[in-house]
């Protein structure tokens, strides 16, 4: 049996190339991931195949080549840049005689090292346990059967069953604790909504410069480094926008290609800050030749967590490496994101960026009358808690006519409420027409009644 407890430092990387569909840039990123986890990369081995091998992914001949390279390089860890099934991982370990991990396990290990907050540690542990649960099969083959013989027969459970039970108990405990933290986060979010402080969330591919930009805009000292996943735990700080209006800026974890589903599920509560934001600053490394592909990958993750409809501004960072002039502009066509060109490290282009943020966050509010039925008392209270009600009148049906001022994010959030879904339709239509430029952004108060 392979000893899987001591952490190895010398890593041999295996790059499967199935049907030549893998992006060559994946290997460079995989090297950075390995170094971010603390491994010393001692070699790289490519494994082209037309179809993945069901038992080993890369085929028996390539497995023998990997085993030989492990001996030559004295590697104690093999990292495969492709998802491995539990059976493939076990078969590879038996043949190459050292530990084997896939891309998902490597990213989970980086997150485990970088988590600092209590919630972040719980989320990472939950993700690791979910990932581990698929790899318990035959992990204890020497203890798989119950003992037999005279005096030894009777009820009991195998080591595998014990592991599953203990793991399930720990997962349920972690979920309860994370649910409690999520409720506390919701309370803070509701308080911010009542205070009507807009939230601007920084998103983007890992190592695009989000934390550097966050520190520059907020005069904070959040850890920032030229490495993947330098920041894991989300941070919120208040900044002063144009015209003295306050904003909350949120720094979040960076995304990466093929982000493990376990991480997305475990960090869903934290990523709600992104989904409920008024604006996303999508930070892009302008010097990265793969920046368009990075933008696509981030948008895929945003789609997964339900944040695809949140307004975006593409912030092209690191223009000091490209020679591009600083500047910014709002979206030129309906639905297209605004754009800004900045250098966070050189503090270039901040004023145009703040102007675009102001234009998006504060100028698309719509004032409209909503007609609520008598059964919508809870929804009425919610609107008052948000501070969105400007005036109120009783209507003939026994309900209420409320004059409300709402941002598009608030309108979309309220439209999910069954009590408000029908009466929010006119307001959402008003906002849609305003976005197309057909009507003013702020509708006259009496026109919606």
Tab-separated table of C-alpha atoms in Angstrom:
chain	number	residue	atom	x	y	z
A	1	UNK	CA	0.000	0.000	0.000
A	2	UNK	CA	1.249	3.489	-0.891
A	3	UNK	CA	1.948	5.772	2.056
A	4	UNK	CA	-0.299	8.764	1.370
A	5	UNK	CA	0.247	10.763	4.528
A	6	UNK	CA	3.578	12.554	4.122
A	7	UNK	CA	3.507	15.488	1.764
A	8	UNK	CA	5.924	15.205	-1.137
A	9	UNK	CA	7.720	18.141	-2.702
A	10	UNK	CA	9.205	16.708	-5.916
A	11	UNK	CA	6.438	16.474	-8.504
A	12	UNK	CA	6.346	14.970	-11.991
A	13	UNK	CA	3.627	16.581	-14.123
A	14	UNK	CA	1.639	14.529	-16.630
A	15	UNK	CA	-0.195	16.427	-19.364
A	16	UNK	CA	-2.839	14.222	-21.069
A	17	UNK	CA	-3.749	15.425	-24.560
A	18	UNK	CA	-7.035	13.743	-25.432
A	19	UNK	CA	-7.948	14.246	-29.116
A	20	UNK	CA	-5.767	17.405	-29.062
A	21	UNK	CA	-8.609	19.254	-27.333
A	22	UNK	CA	-6.488	20.409	-24.424
A	23	UNK	CA	-5.275	24.001	-24.571
A	24	UNK	CA	-1.438	24.201	-24.645
A	25	UNK	CA	-1.690	27.062	-22.134
A	26	UNK	CA	-3.157	24.585	-19.646
A	27	UNK	CA	0.309	23.159	-19.005
A	28	UNK	CA	1.815	26.543	-18.071
A	29	UNK	CA	-1.077	27.176	-15.695
A	30	UNK	CA	-0.738	23.677	-14.239
A	31	UNK	CA	2.939	24.344	-13.506
A	32	UNK	CA	1.963	27.517	-11.656
A	33	UNK	CA	-0.658	25.598	-9.684
A	34	UNK	CA	1.932	23.003	-8.673
A	35	UNK	CA	4.357	25.704	-7.541
A	36	UNK	CA	1.569	27.497	-5.679
A	37	UNK	CA	0.943	24.275	-3.756
A	38	UNK	CA	4.618	24.175	-2.721
A	39	UNK	CA	5.777	21.440	-5.105
A	40	UNK	CA	9.077	21.420	-6.990
A	41	UNK	CA	8.406	20.517	-10.624
A	42	UNK	CA	11.118	18.019	-11.655
A	43	UNK	CA	9.736	17.042	-15.033
A	44	UNK	CA	6.861	17.153	-17.492
A	45	UNK	CA	5.542	14.240	-19.522
A	46	UNK	CA	2.988	14.633	-22.308
A	47	UNK	CA	0.529	11.820	-22.958
A	48	UNK	CA	-1.352	12.204	-26.284
A	49	UNK	CA	-4.276	9.822	-26.788
A	50	UNK	CA	-7.275	9.565	-29.086
A	51	UNK	CA	-9.507	8.259	-26.291
A	52	UNK	CA	-9.020	8.176	-22.498
A	53	UNK	CA	-8.064	4.736	-21.180
A	54	UNK	CA	-10.757	3.579	-18.717
A	55	UNK	CA	-8.285	2.028	-16.261
A	56	UNK	CA	-5.386	4.502	-16.272
A	57	UNK	CA	-6.480	7.428	-18.509
A	58	UNK	CA	-3.128	7.504	-20.325
A	59	UNK	CA	-2.644	3.829	-21.304
A	60	UNK	CA	-0.322	1.080	-20.087
A	61	UNK	CA	2.668	2.083	-22.215
A	62	UNK	CA	2.607	5.665	-20.996
A	63	UNK	CA	2.163	4.457	-17.406
A	64	UNK	CA	5.408	2.485	-17.703
A	65	UNK	CA	7.111	5.627	-19.021
A	66	UNK	CA	5.791	7.617	-16.071
A	67	UNK	CA	7.042	4.962	-13.621
A	68	UNK	CA	10.503	5.106	-15.216
A	69	UNK	CA	10.610	8.906	-15.029
A	70	UNK	CA	9.550	8.764	-11.372
A	71	UNK	CA	12.597	6.612	-10.601
A	72	UNK	CA	14.985	8.755	-12.654
A	73	UNK	CA	13.743	12.071	-11.210
A	74	UNK	CA	13.268	10.603	-7.708
A	75	UNK	CA	9.802	12.105	-7.671
A	76	UNK	CA	7.467	11.323	-4.804
A	77	UNK	CA	4.342	12.803	-6.372
A	78	UNK	CA	2.689	12.589	-9.812
A	79	UNK	CA	0.261	15.360	-10.754
A	80	UNK	CA	-2.097	14.704	-13.674
A	81	UNK	CA	-3.624	17.708	-15.404
A	82	UNK	CA	-6.958	15.988	-15.965
A	83	UNK	CA	-9.792	14.673	-13.777
A	84	UNK	CA	-9.116	11.128	-12.568
A	85	UNK	CA	-11.709	8.628	-11.476
A	86	UNK	CA	-11.018	6.865	-8.143
A	87	UNK	CA	-10.200	3.654	-10.029
A	88	UNK	CA	-7.763	5.424	-12.372
A	89	UNK	CA	-6.039	7.132	-9.436
A	90	UNK	CA	-5.672	3.831	-7.561
A	91	UNK	CA	-4.361	1.953	-10.617
A	92	UNK	CA	-1.796	4.660	-11.365
A	93	UNK	CA	-0.539	4.688	-7.778
A	94	UNK	CA	-0.067	0.929	-7.795
A	95	UNK	CA	1.968	1.005	-11.000
A	96	UNK	CA	4.113	4.118	-10.539
A	97	UNK	CA	4.715	3.398	-6.815
A	98	UNK	CA	4.059	6.926	-5.573
A	99	UNK	CA	1.153	9.223	-4.826
A	100	UNK	CA	-0.963	10.411	-7.767
A	101	UNK	CA	-3.294	13.426	-7.698
A	102	UNK	CA	-5.377	15.109	-10.360
A	103	UNK	CA	-6.004	18.802	-10.999
A	104	UNK	CA	-8.994	19.019	-8.647
A	105	UNK	CA	-7.059	17.572	-5.713
A	106	UNK	CA	-4.201	20.001	-6.382
A	107	UNK	CA	-6.518	23.039	-6.335
A	108	UNK	CA	-8.199	21.793	-3.161
A	109	UNK	CA	-4.771	21.493	-1.519
A	110	UNK	CA	-3.912	25.096	-2.472
A	111	UNK	CA	-7.179	26.307	-0.998
A	112	UNK	CA	-6.503	24.352	2.198
A	113	UNK	CA	-3.146	26.125	2.555
A	114	UNK	CA	-4.524	29.623	1.833
A	115	UNK	CA	-7.738	29.614	3.904
A	116	UNK	CA	-7.416	32.031	6.823
A	117	UNK	CA	-10.919	32.830	8.057
A	118	UNK	CA	-13.024	30.384	10.044
A	119	UNK	CA	-15.624	30.199	7.295
A	120	UNK	CA	-12.996	29.702	4.607
A	121	UNK	CA	-11.446	26.772	6.476
A	122	UNK	CA	-14.839	25.140	6.943
A	123	UNK	CA	-15.678	25.577	3.264
A	124	UNK	CA	-12.388	24.069	2.139
A	125	UNK	CA	-12.758	21.126	4.504
A	126	UNK	CA	-16.280	20.475	3.208
A	127	UNK	CA	-15.015	20.533	-0.382
A	128	UNK	CA	-12.189	18.139	0.486
A	129	UNK	CA	-14.519	15.707	2.230
A	130	UNK	CA	-16.914	15.717	-0.722
A	131	UNK	CA	-13.998	14.988	-3.020
A	132	UNK	CA	-12.642	12.320	-0.672
A	133	UNK	CA	-15.991	10.541	-0.412
A	134	UNK	CA	-15.623	9.307	-3.996
A	135	UNK	CA	-12.186	7.863	-3.224
A	136	UNK	CA	-12.970	5.636	-0.238
A	137	UNK	CA	-13.759	2.596	-2.359
A	138	UNK	CA	-11.080	-0.065	-1.804
A	139	UNK	CA	-9.023	2.379	0.170
A	140	UNK	CA	-9.056	-0.150	3.021
A	141	UNK	CA	-8.942	-3.493	1.176
A	142	UNK	CA	-6.955	-5.092	4.023
A	143	UNK	CA	-9.843	-4.368	6.440
A	144	UNK	CA	-12.722	-4.786	4.025
A	145	UNK	CA	-14.123	-8.075	5.337
A	146	UNK	CA	-15.421	-8.785	8.800
A	147	UNK	CA	-13.463	-11.383	10.712
A	148	UNK	CA	-14.785	-14.951	10.727
A	149	UNK	CA	-14.056	-18.104	12.656
A	150	UNK	CA	-15.109	-19.511	15.987
A	151	UNK	CA	-15.838	-16.783	18.477
A	152	UNK	CA	-15.246	-14.031	15.918
A	153	UNK	CA	-18.489	-14.130	13.940
A	154	UNK	CA	-21.160	-11.559	14.661
A	155	UNK	CA	-22.402	-8.074	13.883
A	156	UNK	CA	-19.971	-5.331	13.046
A	157	UNK	CA	-18.960	-2.980	10.259
A	158	UNK	CA	-16.076	-2.909	7.822
A	159	UNK	CA	-13.464	-0.179	7.921
A	160	UNK	CA	-14.952	1.219	4.687
A	161	UNK	CA	-18.383	1.488	6.311
A	162	UNK	CA	-16.843	3.144	9.360
A	163	UNK	CA	-15.065	5.691	7.170
A	164	UNK	CA	-18.254	6.470	5.270
A	165	UNK	CA	-20.218	6.929	8.471
A	166	UNK	CA	-17.600	9.197	10.079
A	167	UNK	CA	-17.197	11.203	6.887
A	168	UNK	CA	-20.969	11.626	6.557
A	169	UNK	CA	-21.222	12.796	10.173
A	170	UNK	CA	-18.466	15.357	9.628
A	171	UNK	CA	-20.059	16.637	6.404
A	172	UNK	CA	-23.414	17.137	8.140
A	173	UNK	CA	-21.711	18.964	11.004
A	174	UNK	CA	-19.850	21.254	8.590
A	175	UNK	CA	-23.042	22.022	6.700
A	176	UNK	CA	-24.819	23.019	9.909
A	177	UNK	CA	-21.992	25.344	10.891
A	178	UNK	CA	-21.792	26.867	7.416
A	179	UNK	CA	-25.569	27.346	7.348
A	180	UNK	CA	-25.272	29.322	10.591
A	181	UNK	CA	-22.508	31.488	9.126
A	182	UNK	CA	-24.575	31.933	5.961
A	183	UNK	CA	-27.514	33.228	8.021
A	184	UNK	CA	-25.185	35.699	9.736
A	185	UNK	CA	-23.922	36.819	6.323
A	186	UNK	CA	-27.525	37.264	5.169
A	187	UNK	CA	-28.219	39.518	8.163
A	188	UNK	CA	-25.267	41.725	7.242
A	189	UNK	CA	-26.435	41.789	3.625
A	190	UNK	CA	-29.953	42.828	4.636
A	191	UNK	CA	-28.510	45.606	6.798
A	192	UNK	CA	-26.527	46.908	3.831
A	193	UNK	CA	-29.655	46.778	1.698
A	194	UNK	CA	-31.565	48.798	4.293
A	195	UNK	CA	-28.771	51.350	4.293
A	196	UNK	CA	-28.885	51.340	0.458
A	197	UNK	CA	-25.109	51.064	0.147
A	198	UNK	CA	-24.315	49.658	-3.320
A	199	UNK	CA	-21.937	46.685	-3.469
A	200	UNK	CA	-19.266	46.437	-6.165
A	201	UNK	CA	-17.639	43.012	-6.360
A	202	UNK	CA	-14.238	42.274	-7.886
A	203	UNK	CA	-14.205	39.088	-9.948
A	204	UNK	CA	-11.782	37.673	-12.450
A	205	UNK	CA	-9.275	34.996	-13.266
A	206	UNK	CA	-6.782	34.242	-10.545
A	207	UNK	CA	-3.657	36.429	-10.575
A	208	UNK	CA	-5.335	39.142	-12.666
A	209	UNK	CA	-4.577	41.794	-10.011
A	210	UNK	CA	-7.863	41.964	-8.088
A	211	UNK	CA	-6.288	42.242	-4.646
A	212	UNK	CA	-3.800	44.865	-5.830
A	213	UNK	CA	-6.681	46.928	-7.207
A	214	UNK	CA	-8.663	46.368	-4.006
A	215	UNK	CA	-5.762	47.617	-1.865
A	216	UNK	CA	-5.233	50.650	-4.095
A	217	UNK	CA	-8.907	51.707	-4.018
A	218	UNK	CA	-9.450	51.070	-0.291
A	219	UNK	CA	-5.985	51.810	1.165
A	220	UNK	CA	-6.045	48.311	2.657
A	221	UNK	CA	-3.320	45.716	3.051
A	222	UNK	CA	-4.997	42.555	1.799
A	223	UNK	CA	-2.359	39.968	0.873
A	224	UNK	CA	-1.455	40.252	-2.813
A	225	UNK	CA	1.255	38.305	-4.619
A	226	UNK	CA	2.206	37.212	-8.127
A	227	UNK	CA	0.856	33.699	-7.686
A	228	UNK	CA	-2.354	31.767	-8.274
A	229	UNK	CA	-5.014	31.960	-5.555
A	230	UNK	CA	-3.075	34.458	-3.429
A	231	UNK	CA	-6.439	35.576	-2.005
A	232	UNK	CA	-9.042	33.108	-0.805
A	233	UNK	CA	-11.154	34.702	1.912
A	234	UNK	CA	-13.547	37.473	0.744
A	235	UNK	CA	-13.047	40.983	2.145
A	236	UNK	CA	-15.376	44.008	2.117
A	237	UNK	CA	-14.296	47.632	2.541
A	238	UNK	CA	-16.112	50.949	2.150
A	239	UNK	CA	-14.818	53.396	-0.444
A	240	UNK	CA	-15.891	56.933	-1.315
A	241	UNK	CA	-17.166	57.211	-4.880
A	242	UNK	CA	-17.889	60.298	-6.907
A	243	UNK	CA	-20.138	63.026	-5.462
A	244	UNK	CA	-19.411	61.751	-1.950
A	245	UNK	CA	-21.503	58.594	-2.387
A	246	UNK	CA	-20.283	55.526	-0.483
A	247	UNK	CA	-19.722	52.124	-2.039
A	248	UNK	CA	-18.820	48.715	-0.645
A	249	UNK	CA	-16.006	46.998	-2.541
A	250	UNK	CA	-15.755	43.195	-2.189
A	251	UNK	CA	-12.608	41.241	-3.041
A	252	UNK	CA	-13.362	37.585	-3.847
A	253	UNK	CA	-11.488	34.411	-4.696
A	254	UNK	CA	-10.084	34.220	-8.203
A	255	UNK	CA	-11.458	31.773	-10.729
A	256	UNK	CA	-9.498	29.298	-12.783
A	257	UNK	CA	-10.088	26.974	-15.727
A	258	UNK	CA	-11.846	23.731	-14.710
A	259	UNK	CA	-12.564	24.918	-11.169
A	260	UNK	CA	-13.596	21.812	-9.160
A	261	UNK	CA	-17.334	21.486	-8.702
A	262	UNK	CA	-16.756	20.673	-5.028
A	263	UNK	CA	-15.280	24.140	-4.523
A	264	UNK	CA	-18.105	25.913	-6.324
A	265	UNK	CA	-20.643	24.053	-4.178
A	266	UNK	CA	-18.769	24.668	-0.918
A	267	UNK	CA	-18.172	28.372	-1.640
A	268	UNK	CA	-21.694	29.038	-2.893
A	269	UNK	CA	-22.611	31.003	0.281
A	270	UNK	CA	-19.521	33.195	-0.049
A	271	UNK	CA	-20.082	33.677	-3.775
A	272	UNK	CA	-23.571	34.991	-3.030
A	273	UNK	CA	-21.829	38.317	-2.382
A	274	UNK	CA	-21.025	38.267	-6.084
A	275	UNK	CA	-24.527	37.234	-7.140
A	276	UNK	CA	-26.188	39.960	-5.055
A	277	UNK	CA	-23.765	42.738	-6.048
A	278	UNK	CA	-24.899	45.880	-7.868
A	279	UNK	CA	-21.908	45.738	-10.192
A	280	UNK	CA	-19.117	43.315	-11.048
A	281	UNK	CA	-15.668	44.673	-11.855
A	282	UNK	CA	-14.348	41.869	-14.036
A	283	UNK	CA	-10.578	42.331	-13.704
A	284	UNK	CA	-8.586	41.060	-16.697
A	285	UNK	CA	-4.831	40.773	-17.115
A	286	UNK	CA	-4.359	42.926	-20.221
A	287	UNK	CA	-0.885	41.471	-20.794
A	288	UNK	CA	-2.157	37.867	-20.903
A	289	UNK	CA	-2.312	36.532	-24.488
A	290	UNK	CA	-5.138	34.218	-23.357
A	291	UNK	CA	-7.230	37.021	-21.845
A	292	UNK	CA	-10.265	36.357	-24.069
A	293	UNK	CA	-10.306	32.715	-22.988
A	294	UNK	CA	-9.926	33.808	-19.356
A	295	UNK	CA	-12.935	36.122	-19.709
A	296	UNK	CA	-14.958	33.217	-21.072
A	297	UNK	CA	-13.939	30.936	-18.193
A	298	UNK	CA	-14.932	33.531	-15.583
A	299	UNK	CA	-18.281	34.106	-17.265
A	300	UNK	CA	-18.921	30.355	-17.161
A	301	UNK	CA	-18.395	30.313	-13.388
A	302	UNK	CA	-20.616	33.391	-12.991
A	303	UNK	CA	-23.302	31.539	-14.936
A	304	UNK	CA	-22.930	28.559	-12.598
A	305	UNK	CA	-23.448	30.615	-9.430
A	306	UNK	CA	-26.338	32.629	-10.869
A	307	UNK	CA	-24.475	35.930	-11.333
A	308	UNK	CA	-24.549	36.108	-15.131
A	309	UNK	CA	-27.179	38.873	-15.195
A	310	UNK	CA	-25.313	41.222	-12.829
A	311	UNK	CA	-23.959	44.290	-14.719
A	312	UNK	CA	-20.264	44.074	-15.552
A	313	UNK	CA	-17.398	46.409	-16.285
A	314	UNK	CA	-14.371	44.795	-17.904
A	315	UNK	CA	-11.305	46.266	-16.164
A	316	UNK	CA	-8.164	45.639	-18.218
A	317	UNK	CA	-5.398	45.759	-15.621
A	318	UNK	CA	-1.590	45.860	-16.007
A	319	UNK	CA	-1.569	48.352	-18.884
A	320	UNK	CA	1.888	49.333	-17.658
A	321	UNK	CA	3.008	46.079	-19.355
A	322	UNK	CA	1.142	46.725	-22.616
A	323	UNK	CA	1.564	50.465	-23.220
A	324	UNK	CA	-2.193	51.065	-23.469
A	325	UNK	CA	-3.387	54.484	-22.368
A	326	UNK	CA	-5.580	54.650	-19.223
A	327	UNK	CA	-9.239	55.413	-19.759
A	328	UNK	CA	-12.757	54.070	-19.521
A	329	UNK	CA	-16.102	54.088	-21.309
A	330	UNK	CA	-19.587	52.844	-20.611
A	331	UNK	CA	-21.232	50.178	-22.703
A	332	UNK	CA	-21.577	51.215	-26.302
A	333	UNK	CA	-24.510	48.907	-27.044
A	334	UNK	CA	-27.335	47.441	-24.977
A	335	UNK	CA	-26.189	44.534	-22.819
A	336	UNK	CA	-22.472	45.044	-23.492
A	337	UNK	CA	-20.225	45.615	-20.465
A	338	UNK	CA	-18.395	48.865	-19.883
A	339	UNK	CA	-14.618	48.882	-20.191
A	340	UNK	CA	-11.741	50.462	-18.327
A	341	UNK	CA	-7.971	50.362	-18.816
A	342	UNK	CA	-5.934	50.760	-15.639
A	343	UNK	CA	-2.738	49.828	-13.864
A	344	UNK	CA	-3.433	48.926	-10.252
A	345	UNK	CA	0.243	48.745	-9.344
A	346	UNK	CA	0.935	52.197	-10.876
A	347	UNK	CA	-2.468	53.639	-9.837
A	348	UNK	CA	-3.292	54.734	-13.378
A	349	UNK	CA	-6.823	55.209	-14.719
A	350	UNK	CA	-8.642	55.254	-11.363
A	351	UNK	CA	-10.677	58.423	-12.003
A	352	UNK	CA	-12.212	57.150	-15.282
A	353	UNK	CA	-12.892	53.811	-13.570
A	354	UNK	CA	-14.737	55.503	-10.697
A	355	UNK	CA	-16.750	57.531	-13.213
A	356	UNK	CA	-17.872	54.351	-15.005
A	357	UNK	CA	-18.783	52.755	-11.663
A	358	UNK	CA	-20.847	55.830	-10.796
A	359	UNK	CA	-22.581	55.813	-14.185
A	360	UNK	CA	-23.575	52.162	-13.868
A	361	UNK	CA	-24.482	51.997	-10.168
A	362	UNK	CA	-26.238	55.305	-9.558
A	363	UNK	CA	-27.831	56.377	-12.828
A	364	UNK	CA	-29.985	53.344	-13.627
A	365	UNK	CA	-32.335	53.593	-10.631
A	366	UNK	CA	-36.006	53.767	-11.594
A	367	UNK	CA	-38.850	55.335	-9.607
A	368	UNK	CA	-42.131	53.504	-10.163
A	369	UNK	CA	-45.480	52.878	-8.469
A	370	UNK	CA	-46.148	49.272	-7.442
A	371	UNK	CA	-49.649	48.000	-6.727
A	372	UNK	CA	-49.600	45.395	-3.940
A	373	UNK	CA	-52.624	43.208	-3.054
A	374	UNK	CA	-53.744	42.824	0.589
A	375	UNK	CA	-52.007	39.435	0.762
A	376	UNK	CA	-48.569	40.999	0.103
A	377	UNK	CA	-47.992	42.339	3.605
A	378	UNK	CA	-44.692	40.531	3.965
A	379	UNK	CA	-43.445	41.924	0.664
A	380	UNK	CA	-44.543	45.424	1.718
A	381	UNK	CA	-42.504	45.111	4.924
A	382	UNK	CA	-39.509	43.954	2.899
A	383	UNK	CA	-39.669	47.027	0.677
A	384	UNK	CA	-39.777	49.295	3.747
A	385	UNK	CA	-36.808	47.436	5.293
A	386	UNK	CA	-34.808	48.111	2.120
A	387	UNK	CA	-35.621	51.815	2.352
A	388	UNK	CA	-37.022	51.694	-1.181
A	389	UNK	CA	-40.449	53.226	-0.426
A	390	UNK	CA	-40.790	56.945	-1.195
A	391	UNK	CA	-44.579	57.232	-0.752
A	392	UNK	CA	-47.531	55.023	0.112
A	393	UNK	CA	-51.279	55.114	-0.571
A	394	UNK	CA	-54.120	52.697	0.105
A	395	UNK	CA	-55.905	51.337	-2.950
A	396	UNK	CA	-59.512	50.282	-3.513
A	397	UNK	CA	-58.757	46.572	-3.181
A	398	UNK	CA	-57.514	46.967	0.383
A	399	UNK	CA	-53.876	46.767	-0.626
A	400	UNK	CA	-51.229	49.420	-1.103
A	401	UNK	CA	-49.786	51.582	-3.852
A	402	UNK	CA	-46.087	52.135	-3.136
A	403	UNK	CA	-43.829	54.587	-4.900
A	404	UNK	CA	-40.445	52.826	-4.903
A	405	UNK	CA	-36.962	53.675	-6.072
A	406	UNK	CA	-35.037	50.540	-7.009
A	407	UNK	CA	-31.867	49.582	-8.802
A	408	UNK	CA	-31.937	46.795	-11.416
A	409	UNK	CA	-30.279	44.384	-8.968
A	410	UNK	CA	-32.881	45.096	-6.303
A	411	UNK	CA	-35.683	44.721	-8.843
A	412	UNK	CA	-34.350	41.359	-10.028
A	413	UNK	CA	-33.975	40.178	-6.436
A	414	UNK	CA	-37.533	41.229	-5.525
A	415	UNK	CA	-38.946	39.652	-8.678
A	416	UNK	CA	-37.967	36.246	-7.253
A	417	UNK	CA	-40.515	36.768	-4.476
A	418	UNK	CA	-43.833	35.087	-5.479
A	419	UNK	CA	-45.809	37.919	-3.828
A	420	UNK	CA	-44.023	40.523	-5.939
A	421	UNK	CA	-43.465	38.684	-9.222
A	422	UNK	CA	-46.537	40.019	-11.031
A	423	UNK	CA	-46.428	43.583	-9.725
A	424	UNK	CA	-42.687	43.850	-10.516
A	425	UNK	CA	-43.302	43.201	-14.216
A	426	UNK	CA	-44.035	46.871	-15.119
A	427	UNK	CA	-40.924	48.045	-13.269
A	428	UNK	CA	-38.686	45.465	-14.962
A	429	UNK	CA	-40.153	46.484	-18.332
A	430	UNK	CA	-39.426	50.129	-17.505
A	431	UNK	CA	-35.808	49.262	-16.671
A	432	UNK	CA	-35.416	47.218	-19.833
A	433	UNK	CA	-36.647	50.092	-21.994
A	434	UNK	CA	-34.384	52.501	-20.101
A	435	UNK	CA	-31.405	50.276	-20.836
A	436	UNK	CA	-32.289	50.398	-24.548
A	437	UNK	CA	-32.337	54.190	-24.417
A	438	UNK	CA	-36.021	54.535	-25.266
A	439	UNK	CA	-37.011	56.303	-22.037
A	440	UNK	CA	-35.302	58.235	-19.279
A	441	UNK	CA	-33.532	56.140	-16.665
A	442	UNK	CA	-35.683	57.591	-13.867
A	443	UNK	CA	-39.353	57.387	-14.739
A	444	UNK	CA	-41.785	60.113	-13.596
A	445	UNK	CA	-43.392	59.154	-10.333
A	446	UNK	CA	-46.960	59.359	-11.568
A	447	UNK	CA	-46.491	57.654	-14.906
A	448	UNK	CA	-46.461	54.119	-13.527
A	449	UNK	CA	-49.774	54.293	-11.616
